[in-house]
Amino acid sequence: MSTCSVSKGCFVFKPSPKKRRVSQKTVHFGERKDSGDTDLQFVTCQALWNQIKQELEQIQEDLNKQLLDNLESFLRRSHSEFQAKTTEWTYRMKSREIPTAALVLGVNVTDHDLTFRSISEVLQQNVTPYIALLEAKDCTGIKNLMQKLMGQLMNCYIDVDSLEDEDNVQVSHNRIRCSMTSLVNWYEGVTKKTSSETPSKKRTSSSRHWLSSPIVVIFKDMESFTTKVLQDFIVISSQHIHQLPLVLIFGIATSPMIIHSLLPHSVSSLLCIELFQSLSCKEHLSTVVDKLLLTTQFPFKLGEKVLQVLINIFLYHDFSVQNFIKGFQLCIVEHFYSQPLSILCCQMADVKTRVNSLSHEQCENVRRLPSFRRYVEGQVSENQIALLTADNYLKEVVQKLLEDLHVYHENYIPVLRCLHVLTSSLPKYPLGKQIRELHCMCLEDQVWETEEYESALQLARMLNKSDLVNVLQQCVEIFVSSAVKEFDQTVEKLKEFLTQFQKLEVAEAFQERDVSVSSQKELQKKTDLYHLQKSLLELKESRRSKKLTKFEMLRFEVVDYIDGLVRSYLAPADHKTLHEVVYFNTPSVLREHLNAAPRIALHTALNNPHCYLKNEALKSGEGSISNKAPDICIVYKLHLECGRLINLVDWLEAFSTVVTAAEGPDAASSDQVDDIIHARFIRAVSELELLGFIKPSKQKTDHVARLTWGGC
């Protein structure tokens, strides 16, 4: 067989399918085991997430409360100064200074939207209805900024009723000249209308606020704004500050110094800046972990590997608490989707009813659990037979085991907090600085068998008296607040330790007084060479056979007692029977959804479009190219057949051959390429270049260079 064209050789003589075979992964949830209670699983999952969502909203509200209060106070102060025409506002009018809040939110940019939404809602309810949120992508020029600003402000005030009542307001925003003068005229008209409203007349949302409410302009991503746009807006606004009570809020992700980096002194001097700092995203994450995982309020738990995946994504990728919460939500959905026994992941009040309603198939699912198999192997032969054959007996045991699991969590959390209090202040933090790190270590293995734990105990045995007393006091508070009856004796023992430390302080005070008296008497003795040598020998002898003081003995006793609590209550969760019911521990599924693999996804989409488009016409055999596929898929498959440099002419001929294959052999053998096919080819090649698969080559003008190699 002979060929007259490189393209035909490229297209006809295909390489071995083994070289082109790639694993085509599709994004899917974990394997689902059929269960008859899918509706109950869905209802349980939905109820659990609703409870968690309410808790998260409360956490967000509590964390932002101080920040929102400070911002509200700042805006009210600026508002009252403008309204009363105070001396400070008069000074600002003369110097043309604009009140500005520099809001440092941190690098977790994906969480900023939620924060600004909360700020906007609170300020609209309590301070002013005139709030505009501006983003850099919508404000490429000063004209775009003014259009966005005026559009949002007028939408804040004008509602359906006012549009129907007043003909002069029925002017589209496009016809309004977007300038600061127009904004001043609009604001004066709005405030006059609000002040002249009668109580009987229906009012708009602005009537709930004071007269002359300030206009708040929020720059959500200040670093992304063009310097020229910011400068022009600030200069123009400062010239109208005596007519318009304007307040700016800059959302800053890096540092407040960015204001002076972006703006020259002549512009930044027009701003009266006050700094506001939001809570650290790490502290926010610690609060979320504490409220969601280290509690018995919610039955669902995360395994060590899954929790580590979520924390690593947070620490090494985005610092986004919202993405952590989304990952947590994905774990809940996946657990209730793939685990048929997740119907037992519910509140303890519902456990008995759901266990009694288990079907025979679900009882078999219980018997297949690895932790339950280990439990059966540890029973006597009679109980083993009953557990494997009698469903009623199995249900009784399952109910007891779930109650034991709940008790395990009730005991685990206070002891974990107690151990964290003891070790979080040690040098170099052998067991981690955050409680989530210690929690992961306890879930992974028996923490008392690790080198880090031994190192922590050695350091704890060298704590001074004040630190140790402080640790004991915090532990007492933890156990008392847990309200677990099993720890009543523990609380009494810790209080007894505290009493002994107090007695030691009193005894030491008396001892110091006696030593001072005896030392004065010793000074009166004759200090000859004999007495000096005798004292030196006594000192050497005491060093050789050093005896522990009462404090050291008591300190050892305290540390050993806490060590006993750790060994009794901090066993790993996977050692507990039926832990699979409440723990999700499938990190591979989580990584598949959260850790992006764009190259594999792109190759799968371009090499096998049926995987995503689900069109039966796009199905093709291994190594073949369907003419029904999108143009970019055809071009991509053809470029896989080429080497480092690709001849565009040959590539176009091969593309034309594939596209016109359905029209018959006459069309395929035509020497001329249709203009439409030529245009489709150019567009597909441009898209491939945009995706980064090829680039123009300087070696040959009619060639492109391939940037990737291999199947994916």
Coordinates of C-alpha atoms in Angstrom, one line a residue, residues 10-250:
C10 CA -1.0 9.7 9.5
F11 CA -4.7 9.0 9.4
V12 CA -4.6 5.4 7.9
F13 CA -1.6 3.8 9.7
K14 CA -2.8 4.2 13.3
P15 CA -0.6 3.1 16.2
S16 CA -1.3 0.1 18.4
P17 CA -4.5 0.5 20.5
K18 CA -2.4 -0.4 23.6
K19 CA -0.5 2.9 23.2
R20 CA -3.6 4.9 23.0
R21 CA -5.6 3.2 25.7
V22 CA -6.3 5.6 28.6
S23 CA -8.4 5.2 31.6
Q24 CA -11.5 7.3 31.2
K25 CA -12.7 8.3 34.6
T26 CA -16.1 9.7 35.1
V27 CA -17.2 11.8 38.1
H28 CA -19.6 9.7 40.1
F29 CA -20.4 9.0 43.7
G30 CA -19.2 5.9 45.5
E31 CA -20.8 2.6 44.8
R32 CA -24.3 2.5 46.0
K33 CA -25.6 -0.6 47.7
D34 CA -29.3 -1.2 47.1
S35 CA -31.5 -0.6 50.1
G36 CA -35.2 -0.6 50.6
D37 CA -35.1 2.6 52.7
T38 CA -33.8 5.1 50.3
D39 CA -36.6 7.6 51.2
L40 CA -35.7 7.3 54.9
Q41 CA -32.0 7.8 54.1
F42 CA -32.9 10.9 52.1
V43 CA -35.1 12.3 54.9
T44 CA -32.5 11.6 57.5
C45 CA -29.7 13.2 55.4
Q46 CA -31.9 16.3 54.8
A47 CA -32.9 16.7 58.4
L48 CA -29.3 16.3 59.6
W49 CA -28.0 18.9 57.1
N50 CA -30.8 21.4 58.0
Q51 CA -29.7 21.2 61.7
I52 CA -26.0 21.6 60.7
K53 CA -26.9 24.5 58.5
Q54 CA -28.7 26.3 61.3
E55 CA -25.7 25.8 63.5
L56 CA -23.4 27.1 60.9
E57 CA -25.5 30.3 60.4
Q58 CA -25.4 30.9 64.1
I59 CA -21.6 30.4 64.1
Q60 CA -21.2 32.9 61.3
E61 CA -23.5 35.4 63.0
D62 CA -21.6 35.1 66.3
L63 CA -18.2 35.4 64.7
N64 CA -19.1 38.5 62.7
K65 CA -21.1 40.2 65.4
Q66 CA -18.3 42.3 66.7
L67 CA -17.1 43.3 63.3
L68 CA -20.7 44.3 62.2
D69 CA -21.2 46.2 65.4
N70 CA -18.1 48.2 64.9
L71 CA -19.0 49.0 61.3
E72 CA -22.5 50.0 62.3
S73 CA -21.1 52.3 64.9
F74 CA -18.7 53.8 62.4
L75 CA -21.4 54.5 59.9
R76 CA -23.8 55.9 62.5
R77 CA -21.1 58.2 63.7
S78 CA -20.3 59.4 60.2
H79 CA -24.1 59.8 59.6
S80 CA -24.7 61.8 62.8
E81 CA -21.8 64.1 62.0
F82 CA -23.2 64.9 58.6
Q83 CA -26.8 65.3 59.9
A84 CA -25.8 67.6 62.8
K85 CA -23.2 69.5 60.7
T86 CA -20.7 69.1 63.5
T87 CA -17.2 70.6 63.6
E88 CA -15.6 67.4 62.6
W89 CA -17.8 67.1 59.5
T90 CA -17.2 70.7 58.7
Y91 CA -13.5 70.0 58.8
R92 CA -14.0 67.1 56.5
M93 CA -16.0 69.3 54.1
K94 CA -13.1 71.8 54.0
S95 CA -10.5 69.1 53.5
R96 CA -12.8 67.0 51.3
E97 CA -12.1 63.8 53.3
I98 CA -14.3 60.8 52.7
P99 CA -15.0 58.5 55.7
T100 CA -13.5 55.2 54.7
A101 CA -13.5 51.8 56.4
A102 CA -10.6 49.5 55.5
L103 CA -12.0 46.0 56.1
V104 CA -9.2 43.4 56.2
L105 CA -10.8 40.1 55.5
G106 CA -7.8 37.8 54.8
V107 CA -6.8 35.7 51.8
N108 CA -9.8 33.4 51.9
V109 CA -11.4 35.4 49.0
T110 CA -14.1 32.8 48.4
D111 CA -15.6 33.5 51.8
H112 CA -15.8 37.3 51.3
D113 CA -19.1 37.1 49.4
L114 CA -20.9 35.7 52.5
T115 CA -19.3 38.4 54.7
F116 CA -20.3 41.2 52.5
R117 CA -23.8 39.8 52.2
S118 CA -24.1 39.9 56.0
I119 CA -22.7 43.4 56.2
S120 CA -25.1 44.6 53.5
E121 CA -28.1 43.0 55.2
V122 CA -27.3 44.4 58.6
L123 CA -26.5 47.9 57.4
Q124 CA -29.7 48.0 55.3
Q125 CA -31.8 47.0 58.3
N126 CA -30.2 49.3 60.9
V127 CA -28.4 52.2 59.2
T128 CA -29.2 53.0 55.6
P129 CA -31.0 51.6 52.6
Y130 CA -28.5 53.1 50.2
I131 CA -25.8 50.5 49.7
A132 CA -23.9 49.5 46.6
L133 CA -21.6 46.6 46.2
L134 CA -19.1 47.0 43.5
E135 CA -16.7 44.4 41.9
A136 CA -13.7 45.1 39.8
K137 CA -14.9 42.9 36.9
D138 CA -18.0 45.2 36.5
C139 CA -16.0 48.5 36.9
T140 CA -13.4 48.5 34.2
G141 CA -13.8 52.3 33.8
I142 CA -15.2 55.2 35.7
K143 CA -18.3 55.2 33.5
N144 CA -19.0 51.6 34.2
L145 CA -18.5 52.3 37.9
M146 CA -21.0 55.1 38.0
Q147 CA -23.6 53.1 36.0
K148 CA -23.3 50.2 38.4
L149 CA -23.4 52.5 41.4
M150 CA -26.4 54.5 40.4
G151 CA -28.3 51.4 39.2
Q152 CA -27.9 49.7 42.5
L153 CA -28.7 52.8 44.6
M154 CA -31.9 53.5 42.6
N155 CA -33.0 49.9 42.8
C156 CA -32.5 50.2 46.6
Y157 CA -35.1 52.9 46.7
I158 CA -37.5 52.5 43.9
D159 CA -40.0 49.7 44.2
V160 CA -43.0 48.6 42.2
D161 CA -45.5 50.8 44.1
S162 CA -43.5 54.0 43.6
L163 CA -43.0 53.2 39.9
E164 CA -46.8 52.9 39.5
D165 CA -47.5 56.1 41.5
E166 CA -45.0 58.5 40.0
D167 CA -44.7 59.1 36.3
N168 CA -41.6 61.2 36.6
V169 CA -39.7 58.2 38.0
Q170 CA -40.6 56.0 35.1
V171 CA -37.3 56.8 33.3
S172 CA -35.0 53.9 32.5
H173 CA -31.6 54.0 34.1
N174 CA -30.1 54.0 30.6
R175 CA -31.5 57.5 30.0
I176 CA -30.1 58.9 33.2
R177 CA -26.8 60.5 32.8
C178 CA -24.4 58.7 35.1
S179 CA -22.5 61.4 36.8
M180 CA -21.9 62.5 40.4
T181 CA -24.2 65.6 39.8
S182 CA -27.1 63.3 38.8
L183 CA -26.4 61.2 41.9
V184 CA -26.5 64.3 44.1
N185 CA -29.8 65.5 42.5
W186 CA -31.3 62.0 42.9
Y187 CA -30.3 61.9 46.6
E188 CA -31.7 65.3 47.4
G189 CA -35.0 64.3 45.7
V190 CA -35.1 61.1 47.6
T191 CA -34.5 62.7 51.0
K192 CA -37.0 65.4 50.4
K193 CA -39.6 62.9 49.4
T194 CA -38.9 60.8 52.5
S195 CA -39.1 63.8 54.8
S196 CA -42.4 65.0 53.3
E197 CA -44.2 61.6 53.5
T198 CA -47.2 61.4 55.7
P199 CA -47.6 58.5 58.2
S200 CA -50.8 57.3 56.4
K201 CA -49.1 57.0 53.1
K202 CA -47.3 53.8 52.2
R203 CA -43.6 54.2 52.6
T204 CA -40.6 52.7 51.0
S205 CA -37.9 50.8 52.8
S206 CA -35.9 54.0 53.3
S207 CA -38.6 55.4 55.7
R208 CA -37.4 53.0 58.4
H209 CA -34.1 54.9 58.7
W210 CA -33.1 58.4 59.7
L211 CA -33.3 61.3 57.3
S212 CA -30.2 61.9 55.1
S213 CA -29.0 58.3 55.5
P214 CA -25.4 57.9 54.3
I215 CA -24.6 56.3 50.9
V216 CA -22.3 53.3 51.5
V217 CA -20.2 52.1 48.6
I218 CA -18.5 48.8 49.2
F219 CA -15.5 47.8 47.0
K220 CA -15.6 44.1 47.5
D221 CA -12.1 43.4 46.0
M222 CA -10.2 46.6 46.3
E223 CA -6.9 45.1 45.1
S224 CA -8.4 44.1 41.8
F225 CA -9.7 47.6 40.9
T226 CA -7.8 49.6 38.4
T227 CA -5.8 52.4 40.0
K228 CA -7.1 54.9 37.5
V229 CA -10.7 54.1 38.3
L230 CA -10.2 54.3 42.1
Q231 CA -8.4 57.6 41.8
D232 CA -11.0 59.2 39.5
F233 CA -13.9 58.1 41.7
I234 CA -12.3 59.3 45.0
V235 CA -11.3 62.7 43.5
I236 CA -14.8 63.2 42.0
S237 CA -16.5 62.1 45.2
S238 CA -14.4 64.3 47.4
Q239 CA -15.6 67.3 45.4
H240 CA -19.2 66.5 46.3
I241 CA -18.7 65.4 49.9
H242 CA -20.4 68.6 51.2
Q243 CA -23.6 67.6 49.3
L244 CA -23.5 63.8 49.6
P245 CA -22.9 61.8 52.8
L246 CA -20.7 59.2 51.1
V247 CA -19.0 56.4 53.1
L248 CA -16.6 54.0 51.4
I249 CA -15.8 50.4 52.5
F250 CA -12.7 48.8 51.1

